[in-house]
Amino acid sequence: MEKEKVIVIGSGPAGLTAALYTARAMLNPLVISGSELGGQISITNEVENYPGFPEGITGPELVQFMQKQAEKFGARLLIDEVTEVNFKDGSPFSVKTHGDTFEAEAVIVCVGASPHRLGVPGEEELIGRGVSFCATCDGFFFRDKNVVVVGGGDSAMEEALFLTRFASSVKVIHRRDELRAGETLKNRAFANEKISFVWDTVVEEIVGDGKVEAVRTRNVQTDEISELSTDGVFIYIGHYPNTSIFEGQLETDDRNYLITDDRMMTSVPGVFAAGEVQDPIFRQVATSVGQGCAAAMMTERWLEERE
Ligand code: NAP
């Protein structure tokens, strides 16, 4: 069993910031990356609202900078996924990955959130065959094609706008007649000639034999069923926190977000959390970075007080 002072679980903006701060506090953190190095931001095309980058920066570039900075001060990155933890018996905590088992005096959980699925027939079977949750990853394959985007939030607008670089038309299907997205993205989407909107409508089935061919939709006002031909379906209907491996170990709210106190500590002393796994409200790179920093500072203090 490998013994560690601090393990950071997750390598998104919260995790890499927690790594930077604990590394600078000479705590020699081990960062366990999770399935996606950099988390959700690594599949985001353009980050325009993270301070310090007036021209914007791509998600992968920002992750690379954050990783480089944390490693410069001694953080160690392990590309692996945590499969099991034992937090219940207190510090030292056991953390198992596919390849190893670790013991850590303190843990900072930064495992983020994942995209919700629609849960309709055809969705699961056609993932990678026209159904996608990442325009940045898959948009290129839809050059001169017609695509639909499902959702009315900032993510849906951002990705719809990105898709206009490739696709010949982008139809946004939204369940209400008003977008949830903020003014900037909303106005940009309204102004884009390639984007049109299908209001008050939900997708009930994704239709296709081996690849996406159409979506079957229902107007929630009239119950009218329609079939809309399309080559791709990009789904952006929000996220859920990745807390299943902590079930029964850490307290969560009714939507499964980890509960933390004002010092970023979870229900188990010595286990801290930061970023979207405990934040259903702000969910920005800037706030995740701030929470990662706070969690690291509190971890340092907690370890110091114990000694
Ligand atoms: P979100 O704000 O929760 O929006 C989810 C959208 O999906 C909503 O429009 C919602 O409809 C719709 N929806 C939810 N469940 C659905 C279902 N089962 N069927 C059909 N539609 C469904 O999620 P998000 O867009 O991923 O954004 C998450 C957070 O990240 C937000 O705080 C957002 O501001 C932030 N964000 C910011 C930026 C930026 O500033 N550049 C970019 C991306 C994300 P209703 O509107 O009817 O609820």
CSV table of N, CA and C and ligand atoms in Angstrom, one decimal, residues 46 48-49 116-118 150-156 158 173-176 178-181 185 201-203 236-239 276 280-284, ligand 1:
chain,number,residue,atom,x,y,z
A,46,GLU,N,-13.9,26.8,-26.3
A,46,GLU,CA,-13.3,28.1,-26.1
A,46,GLU,C,-13.8,28.5,-24.7
A,48,GLU,N,-14.0,31.8,-22.6
A,48,GLU,CA,-13.9,33.2,-22.8
A,48,GLU,C,-14.1,34.0,-21.5
A,49,ASN,N,-14.4,33.3,-20.4
A,49,ASN,CA,-14.8,34.1,-19.2
A,49,ASN,C,-13.8,33.7,-18.0
A,116,HIS,N,-26.1,14.9,-18.3
A,116,HIS,CA,-27.3,14.1,-18.3
A,116,HIS,C,-27.6,13.5,-19.6
A,117,ARG,N,-28.2,12.4,-19.6
A,117,ARG,CA,-28.7,11.8,-20.9
A,117,ARG,C,-30.2,12.0,-21.0
A,118,LEU,N,-30.8,12.0,-22.2
A,118,LEU,CA,-32.2,12.2,-22.3
A,118,LEU,C,-33.0,11.0,-21.8
A,150,VAL,N,-30.0,19.7,-28.3
A,150,VAL,CA,-31.1,19.6,-27.3
A,150,VAL,C,-30.7,20.4,-26.1
A,151,GLY,N,-31.6,21.3,-25.6
A,151,GLY,CA,-31.3,22.1,-24.4
A,151,GLY,C,-31.4,23.6,-24.6
A,152,GLY,N,-31.5,24.3,-23.6
A,152,GLY,CA,-31.7,25.8,-23.7
A,152,GLY,C,-30.8,26.6,-22.8
A,153,GLY,N,-29.8,25.9,-22.2
A,153,GLY,CA,-28.8,26.6,-21.3
A,153,GLY,C,-27.6,27.2,-22.0
A,154,ASP,N,-26.7,27.6,-21.2
A,154,ASP,CA,-25.4,28.2,-21.8
A,154,ASP,C,-24.6,27.2,-22.6
A,155,SER,N,-24.6,25.9,-22.1
A,155,SER,CA,-23.8,24.9,-22.8
A,155,SER,C,-24.4,24.7,-24.2
A,156,ALA,N,-25.8,24.5,-24.2
A,156,ALA,CA,-26.4,24.3,-25.5
A,156,ALA,C,-26.1,25.4,-26.5
A,158,GLU,N,-23.6,27.6,-26.4
A,158,GLU,CA,-22.2,27.7,-26.8
A,158,GLU,C,-21.8,26.6,-27.8
A,173,ILE,N,-33.5,22.4,-30.1
A,173,ILE,CA,-34.8,21.9,-29.6
A,173,ILE,C,-34.9,22.2,-28.1
A,174,HIS,N,-35.8,23.0,-27.7
A,174,HIS,CA,-35.9,23.3,-26.3
A,174,HIS,C,-37.3,23.1,-25.7
A,175,ARG,N,-37.4,22.6,-24.5
A,175,ARG,CA,-38.7,22.2,-24.0
A,175,ARG,C,-39.6,23.4,-23.5
A,176,ARG,N,-39.0,24.6,-23.5
A,176,ARG,CA,-39.9,25.7,-23.2
A,176,ARG,C,-39.8,26.7,-24.4
A,178,GLU,N,-38.5,29.8,-23.9
A,178,GLU,CA,-37.6,30.8,-23.5
A,178,GLU,C,-36.3,30.1,-23.1
A,179,LEU,N,-35.2,30.7,-23.5
A,179,LEU,CA,-33.9,30.1,-23.1
A,179,LEU,C,-33.5,30.3,-21.7
A,180,ARG,N,-32.8,29.4,-21.1
A,180,ARG,CA,-32.2,29.6,-19.8
A,180,ARG,C,-30.8,30.3,-19.9
A,181,ALA,N,-30.2,30.2,-21.1
A,181,ALA,CA,-28.9,30.8,-21.3
A,181,ALA,C,-28.8,32.3,-21.0
A,185,LEU,N,-24.7,34.8,-24.8
A,185,LEU,CA,-24.7,33.6,-25.6
A,185,LEU,C,-26.1,33.5,-26.4
A,201,THR,N,-40.7,21.9,-27.2
A,201,THR,CA,-40.6,20.6,-27.8
A,201,THR,C,-39.6,19.7,-27.1
A,202,VAL,N,-40.0,18.4,-26.9
A,202,VAL,CA,-39.0,17.5,-26.4
A,202,VAL,C,-38.7,16.3,-27.4
A,203,VAL,N,-37.5,15.8,-27.2
A,203,VAL,CA,-37.2,14.6,-28.1
A,203,VAL,C,-37.7,13.4,-27.4
A,236,TYR,N,-27.3,18.7,-24.5
A,236,TYR,CA,-26.8,19.5,-23.4
A,236,TYR,C,-27.9,19.9,-22.5
A,237,ILE,N,-28.3,18.9,-21.6
A,237,ILE,CA,-29.4,19.2,-20.7
A,237,ILE,C,-29.0,19.2,-19.3
A,238,GLY,N,-27.8,19.6,-19.0
A,238,GLY,CA,-27.3,19.7,-17.6
A,238,GLY,C,-26.5,18.5,-17.2
A,239,HIS,N,-26.1,18.5,-15.9
A,239,HIS,CA,-25.2,17.6,-15.4
A,239,HIS,C,-25.6,17.0,-14.1
A,276,GLU,N,-17.4,21.2,-9.1
A,276,GLU,CA,-18.8,20.8,-9.4
A,276,GLU,C,-19.4,19.7,-8.7
A,280,PRO,N,-23.8,22.9,-7.2
A,280,PRO,CA,-24.8,22.9,-8.2
A,280,PRO,C,-25.2,24.3,-8.7
A,281,ILE,N,-24.6,25.3,-8.2
A,281,ILE,CA,-25.0,26.7,-8.5
A,281,ILE,C,-24.1,27.4,-9.5
A,282,PHE,N,-22.9,27.5,-9.2
A,282,PHE,CA,-22.0,28.4,-10.0
A,282,PHE,C,-21.4,27.7,-11.2
A,283,ARG,N,-20.8,26.6,-11.0
A,283,ARG,CA,-20.3,25.7,-12.0
A,283,ARG,C,-19.5,26.4,-13.1
A,284,GLN,N,-18.6,27.3,-12.7
A,284,GLN,CA,-17.7,28.0,-13.6
A,284,GLN,C,-16.3,27.6,-13.4
B,1,NAP,P1,-28.3,24.2,-17.4
B,1,NAP,O1,-28.1,25.6,-17.2
B,1,NAP,O2,-28.8,23.4,-16.3
B,1,NAP,O3,-29.3,24.0,-18.6
B,1,NAP,C1,-29.9,22.8,-19.0
B,1,NAP,C2,-30.9,23.0,-20.1
B,1,NAP,O4,-31.4,21.7,-20.5
B,1,NAP,C3,-32.1,23.8,-19.7
B,1,NAP,O5,-32.4,24.7,-20.7
B,1,NAP,C4,-33.1,22.8,-19.4
B,1,NAP,O6,-34.4,23.3,-19.7
B,1,NAP,C5,-32.8,21.7,-20.3
B,1,NAP,N1,-33.2,20.4,-19.9
B,1,NAP,C6,-32.9,19.8,-18.7
B,1,NAP,N2,-33.4,18.6,-18.6
B,1,NAP,C7,-34.0,18.3,-19.8
B,1,NAP,C8,-34.7,17.2,-20.3
B,1,NAP,N3,-34.8,16.1,-19.7
B,1,NAP,N4,-35.2,17.3,-21.6
B,1,NAP,C9,-35.0,18.5,-22.3
B,1,NAP,N5,-34.4,19.6,-21.8
B,1,NAP,C10,-33.9,19.5,-20.6
B,1,NAP,O7,-27.0,23.4,-17.9
B,1,NAP,P2,-25.8,23.9,-18.8
B,1,NAP,O8,-26.2,24.6,-20.0
B,1,NAP,O9,-24.9,22.7,-18.9
B,1,NAP,O10,-25.0,24.9,-17.8
B,1,NAP,C11,-24.6,24.5,-16.5
B,1,NAP,C12,-23.9,25.7,-15.8
B,1,NAP,O11,-22.7,26.0,-16.4
B,1,NAP,C13,-24.8,26.9,-15.8
B,1,NAP,O12,-24.6,27.6,-14.6
B,1,NAP,C14,-24.2,27.8,-16.9
B,1,NAP,O13,-24.4,29.1,-16.7
B,1,NAP,C15,-22.7,27.3,-16.8
B,1,NAP,N6,-22.1,27.5,-18.2
B,1,NAP,C16,-21.6,28.7,-18.5
B,1,NAP,C17,-21.0,28.9,-19.7
B,1,NAP,C18,-20.5,30.3,-20.0
B,1,NAP,O14,-20.7,31.2,-19.3
B,1,NAP,N7,-19.8,30.5,-21.1
B,1,NAP,C19,-21.0,27.9,-20.7
B,1,NAP,C20,-21.5,26.7,-20.3
B,1,NAP,C21,-22.1,26.5,-19.1
B,1,NAP,P3,-35.1,24.4,-18.7
B,1,NAP,O15,-34.5,25.7,-19.2
B,1,NAP,O16,-36.6,24.3,-19.1
B,1,NAP,O17,-34.9,24.0,-17.3
